[in-house]
Amino acid sequence: NAGVTQTPKFQVLKTGQSMTLQCAQDMNHEYMSWYRQDPGMGLRLIHYSVGAGITDQGEVPNGYNVSRSTTEDFPLRLLSAAPSQTSVYFCASRRGRGSYNEQFFGPGTRLTVL
Amino acid sequence: GQQVMQIPQYQHVQEGEDFTTYCNSSTTLSNIQWYKQRPGGHPVFLIQLVKSGEVKKQKRLTFQFGEAKKNSSLHITATQTTDVGTYFCAAANAGGTSYGKLTFGQGTILTVHP
């Protein structure tokens, strides 16, 4: 099993550009989520999904879109990049819809917006 | 929304000293998880606490869940250089229909001096 994979590992964007961060898992997990990590602020939930076709907003959803067309994939779209979106982005997945299972994190994408 | 406060933000210790990080919530929790993130890495699940007053041990690590299920702690005895990293708690509110959303604390960055 590859677990949770993310691409790209590093990305530099100019303000106003759009891009998609890819996330895939091969564990047949129902729950997938995107977090951003900024110094001193821990991990903040951007969007999450409890299954194919079902997504919802987390704490900091503005400027990001998601979709879940398959169980395996959960891409995160930045519509018009801003310097405030410079961060490290982690995708995570876990079995089931409840909070009682461990989350598996991908290796992260380091994004810089100039 | 739910807030989870984690203290301290930083802790510097000499190898062999003990270390403790604390998480506090204003609301009753259903469960709390602990994760470790090595420098440059991604969060990795350590343990989950579910029951009031629960204590779990993993070698030199001791995890506690408060009687009121509003706070938790992670204690490391006799730290080693391999303990270096950021320790996060992640908590889920009791009740509600939040689809098991986990709120992460800000993390405690542990540095161990040999």
CSV table of C-alpha atoms in Angstrom, one decimal:
chain,number,residue,atom,x,y,z
A,1,ASN,CA,0.0,0.0,0.0
A,2,ALA,CA,1.2,3.5,-0.9
A,3,GLY,CA,-1.0,5.0,1.8
A,4,VAL,CA,-1.8,8.7,1.2
A,5,THR,CA,0.1,10.3,-1.7
A,6,GLN,CA,0.3,14.0,-2.6
A,7,THR,CA,1.6,15.9,-5.6
A,8,PRO,CA,3.4,18.1,-6.1
A,9,LYS,CA,5.8,18.2,-3.2
A,10,PHE,CA,6.8,21.8,-3.8
A,11,GLN,CA,5.1,24.6,-5.8
A,12,VAL,CA,5.7,28.3,-6.4
A,13,LEU,CA,2.8,30.4,-7.8
A,14,LYS,CA,2.3,34.0,-8.7
A,15,THR,CA,-0.6,35.9,-7.2
A,16,GLY,CA,-3.8,35.2,-9.1
A,17,GLN,CA,-2.7,31.9,-10.6
A,18,SER,CA,-4.8,28.8,-10.1
A,19,MET,CA,-3.7,25.2,-9.4
A,20,THR,CA,-4.8,21.9,-8.1
A,21,LEU,CA,-3.1,19.9,-5.3
A,22,GLN,CA,-3.6,16.2,-5.8
A,23,CYS,CA,-4.3,13.7,-3.1
A,24,ALA,CA,-4.9,10.0,-3.4
A,25,GLN,CA,-5.3,7.1,-1.0
A,26,ASP,CA,-5.4,3.3,-1.6
A,27,MET,CA,-6.8,2.2,1.7
A,28,ASN,CA,-10.5,2.5,0.7
A,29,HIS,CA,-11.0,5.2,3.4
A,30,GLU,CA,-14.4,7.0,3.5
A,31,TYR,CA,-13.1,10.1,5.2
A,32,MET,CA,-10.6,12.4,3.5
A,33,SER,CA,-9.6,15.9,4.5
A,34,TRP,CA,-7.3,18.8,3.7
A,35,TYR,CA,-5.3,20.8,6.3
A,36,ARG,CA,-3.0,23.7,6.1
A,37,GLN,CA,-0.1,24.1,8.6
A,38,ASP,CA,1.2,27.5,9.4
A,39,PRO,CA,3.8,28.3,12.2
A,40,GLY,CA,2.2,28.5,15.6
A,41,MET,CA,-1.3,27.7,14.3
A,42,GLY,CA,-1.3,23.9,14.2
A,43,LEU,CA,-3.2,22.2,11.5
A,44,ARG,CA,-6.4,23.9,10.3
A,45,LEU,CA,-9.1,22.0,8.5
A,46,ILE,CA,-9.9,23.4,5.0
A,47,HIS,CA,-12.4,21.0,3.6
A,48,TYR,CA,-13.4,17.4,4.2
A,49,SER,CA,-15.3,14.6,2.6
A,50,VAL,CA,-17.1,11.6,4.2
A,51,GLY,CA,-17.5,9.8,0.9
A,52,ALA,CA,-17.7,10.1,-2.9
A,53,GLY,CA,-19.9,13.0,-3.8
A,54,ILE,CA,-20.0,14.4,-0.3
A,55,THR,CA,-17.9,17.4,0.8
A,56,ASP,CA,-18.1,20.1,3.4
A,57,GLN,CA,-16.3,23.1,4.7
A,58,GLY,CA,-13.8,23.1,7.6
A,59,GLU,CA,-12.4,26.1,9.5
A,60,VAL,CA,-10.7,27.9,6.7
A,61,PRO,CA,-12.4,27.1,3.4
A,62,ASN,CA,-12.3,30.5,1.6
A,63,GLY,CA,-10.3,30.5,-1.6
A,64,TYR,CA,-10.3,26.7,-1.9
A,65,ASN,CA,-12.6,24.3,-3.7
A,66,VAL,CA,-12.8,20.5,-3.5
A,67,SER,CA,-14.7,17.6,-5.1
A,68,ARG,CA,-14.8,13.9,-4.5
A,69,SER,CA,-15.8,11.9,-7.5
A,70,THR,CA,-14.1,8.7,-6.4
A,71,THR,CA,-13.2,7.1,-3.1
A,72,GLU,CA,-9.5,7.3,-3.9
A,73,ASP,CA,-9.0,11.0,-4.9
A,74,PHE,CA,-9.6,14.3,-3.2
A,75,PRO,CA,-8.1,17.2,-5.1
A,76,LEU,CA,-7.8,20.7,-3.6
A,77,ARG,CA,-8.2,23.7,-6.0
A,78,LEU,CA,-6.8,27.1,-5.4
A,79,LEU,CA,-9.0,29.4,-7.5
A,80,SER,CA,-6.9,32.6,-7.5
A,81,ALA,CA,-3.7,32.2,-5.3
A,82,ALA,CA,-2.9,34.9,-2.7
A,83,PRO,CA,0.2,35.3,-0.6
A,84,SER,CA,-1.9,34.4,2.5
A,85,GLN,CA,-2.2,30.9,1.0
A,86,THR,CA,1.6,30.3,1.4
A,87,SER,CA,1.6,27.3,3.6
A,88,VAL,CA,2.2,23.6,3.9
A,89,TYR,CA,-0.8,21.5,2.8
A,90,PHE,CA,-1.5,18.1,4.2
A,91,CYS,CA,-4.1,15.6,2.9
A,92,ALA,CA,-5.3,13.0,5.3
A,93,SER,CA,-7.6,10.0,5.3
A,94,ARG,CA,-9.2,7.6,7.8
A,95,ARG,CA,-11.6,4.7,7.9
A,96,GLY,CA,-15.3,5.5,8.6
A,97,ARG,CA,-17.1,8.8,9.1
A,98,GLY,CA,-16.6,9.1,12.9
A,99,SER,CA,-13.7,10.6,14.7
A,100,TYR,CA,-12.6,7.3,16.4
A,101,ASN,CA,-10.0,6.1,13.8
A,102,GLU,CA,-6.5,7.3,13.3
A,103,GLN,CA,-5.8,9.6,10.5
A,104,PHE,CA,-3.1,8.9,7.9
A,105,PHE,CA,-1.4,11.9,6.5
A,106,GLY,CA,0.3,12.4,3.1
A,107,PRO,CA,3.9,13.8,2.9
A,108,GLY,CA,2.6,17.4,2.3
A,109,THR,CA,2.8,20.1,-0.4
A,110,ARG,CA,4.9,23.2,0.3
A,111,LEU,CA,3.3,26.1,-1.5
A,112,THR,CA,4.7,29.6,-1.9
A,113,VAL,CA,2.6,32.3,-3.5
A,114,LEU,CA,4.6,35.4,-4.6
B,1,GLY,CA,-16.3,26.7,16.7
B,2,GLN,CA,-14.4,24.4,18.9
B,3,GLN,CA,-11.1,25.6,20.3
B,4,VAL,CA,-8.3,23.4,21.7
B,5,MET,CA,-5.5,25.2,23.5
B,6,GLN,CA,-2.2,23.4,23.7
B,7,ILE,CA,0.7,24.5,25.9
B,8,PRO,CA,3.5,25.1,25.9
B,9,GLN,CA,4.3,26.2,22.4
B,10,TYR,CA,8.0,25.4,22.8
B,11,GLN,CA,9.9,23.3,25.2
B,12,HIS,CA,13.7,22.9,25.3
B,13,VAL,CA,15.1,20.1,27.4
B,14,GLN,CA,18.4,18.4,28.1
B,15,GLU,CA,18.5,14.8,27.1
B,16,GLY,CA,17.3,12.7,30.1
B,17,GLU,CA,14.8,15.3,31.4
B,18,ASP,CA,11.1,14.8,31.4
B,19,PHE,CA,8.6,16.6,29.1
B,20,THR,CA,4.9,17.3,29.3
B,21,THR,CA,2.5,19.0,26.9
B,22,TYR,CA,-1.1,19.8,27.8
B,23,CYS,CA,-4.4,20.2,25.8
B,24,ASN,CA,-7.4,22.0,27.1
B,25,SER,CA,-10.9,22.3,25.6
B,26,SER,CA,-13.8,24.5,26.8
B,27,THR,CA,-16.2,21.8,25.7
B,28,THR,CA,-16.6,18.1,26.5
B,29,LEU,CA,-14.8,15.9,24.1
B,30,SER,CA,-15.8,12.5,22.8
B,31,ASN,CA,-12.2,11.4,22.1
B,32,ILE,CA,-8.7,12.9,21.7
B,33,GLN,CA,-5.8,11.7,19.6
B,34,TRP,CA,-2.1,12.5,19.8
B,35,TYR,CA,0.2,12.9,16.8
B,36,LYS,CA,3.9,13.4,16.4
B,37,GLN,CA,5.5,15.3,13.5
B,38,ARG,CA,9.3,15.0,13.0
B,39,PRO,CA,11.0,18.1,11.5
B,40,GLY,CA,10.2,18.3,7.8
B,41,GLY,CA,7.8,15.4,8.0
B,42,HIS,CA,4.1,14.7,8.3
B,43,PRO,CA,2.0,14.0,11.4
B,44,VAL,CA,1.9,10.4,12.5
B,45,PHE,CA,-0.7,9.0,14.9
B,46,LEU,CA,0.5,8.0,18.3
B,47,ILE,CA,-2.6,7.1,20.3
B,48,GLN,CA,-6.3,7.7,21.0
B,49,LEU,CA,-8.0,8.3,24.4
B,50,VAL,CA,-11.8,7.8,24.7
B,51,LYS,CA,-12.7,7.1,28.3
B,52,SER,CA,-12.9,9.5,31.2
B,53,GLY,CA,-9.7,9.3,33.3
B,54,GLU,CA,-8.1,7.0,30.8
B,55,VAL,CA,-4.3,6.5,31.0
B,56,LYS,CA,-2.3,4.8,28.3
B,57,LYS,CA,1.4,4.1,28.1
B,58,GLN,CA,3.8,3.5,25.2
B,59,LYS,CA,7.3,2.8,26.5
B,60,ARG,CA,8.4,6.2,27.9
B,61,LEU,CA,5.2,8.1,26.8
B,62,THR,CA,2.2,8.4,29.1
B,63,PHE,CA,-1.1,9.8,27.9
B,64,GLN,CA,-3.9,10.9,30.1
B,65,PHE,CA,-7.5,12.0,29.5
B,66,GLY,CA,-9.1,14.1,32.2
B,67,GLU,CA,-12.0,13.0,34.3
B,68,ALA,CA,-14.3,15.6,32.7
B,69,LYS,CA,-13.0,14.8,29.2
B,70,LYS,CA,-12.0,18.4,28.7
B,71,ASN,CA,-8.2,18.1,28.9
B,72,SER,CA,-5.4,15.7,28.1
B,73,SER,CA,-1.7,15.4,28.6
B,74,LEU,CA,1.3,13.7,27.1
B,75,HIS,CA,4.3,13.0,29.3
B,76,ILE,CA,7.7,11.8,28.1
B,77,THR,CA,10.0,10.3,30.7
B,78,ALA,CA,13.8,10.7,30.2
B,79,THR,CA,13.7,12.3,26.8
B,80,GLN,CA,16.0,11.2,24.0
B,81,THR,CA,17.1,13.0,20.9
B,82,THR,CA,14.8,10.8,18.9
B,83,ASP,CA,11.8,12.5,20.7
B,84,VAL,CA,12.5,15.8,18.8
B,85,GLY,CA,9.5,17.0,16.9
B,86,THR,CA,6.1,18.7,17.2
B,87,TYR,CA,3.4,17.0,19.3
B,88,PHE,CA,-0.2,17.7,18.5
B,89,CYS,CA,-3.4,16.8,20.2
B,90,ALA,CA,-6.6,16.5,18.0
B,91,ALA,CA,-10.0,16.5,19.6
B,92,ALA,CA,-13.5,15.8,18.6
B,93,ASN,CA,-16.6,17.3,20.3
B,94,ALA,CA,-19.0,15.1,22.1
B,95,GLY,CA,-22.4,14.9,20.4
B,96,GLY,CA,-23.5,17.1,17.5
B,97,THR,CA,-23.4,16.2,13.8
B,98,SER,CA,-19.9,17.4,13.0
B,99,TYR,CA,-19.0,14.2,11.0
B,100,GLY,CA,-16.2,13.5,13.4
B,101,LYS,CA,-14.2,16.6,12.7
B,102,LEU,CA,-11.0,16.8,14.6
B,103,THR,CA,-9.7,20.1,15.9
B,104,PHE,CA,-5.9,20.3,16.3
B,105,GLY,CA,-4.1,22.1,19.0
B,106,GLN,CA,-1.3,24.5,18.1
B,107,GLY,CA,1.3,21.9,18.8
B,108,THR,CA,4.3,21.8,21.1
B,109,ILE,CA,7.7,21.9,19.5
B,110,LEU,CA,10.1,19.8,21.5
B,111,THR,CA,13.9,20.3,21.3
B,112,VAL,CA,16.2,17.9,23.0
B,113,HIS,CA,19.8,19.0,23.7
B,114,PRO,CA,22.3,16.1,23.9
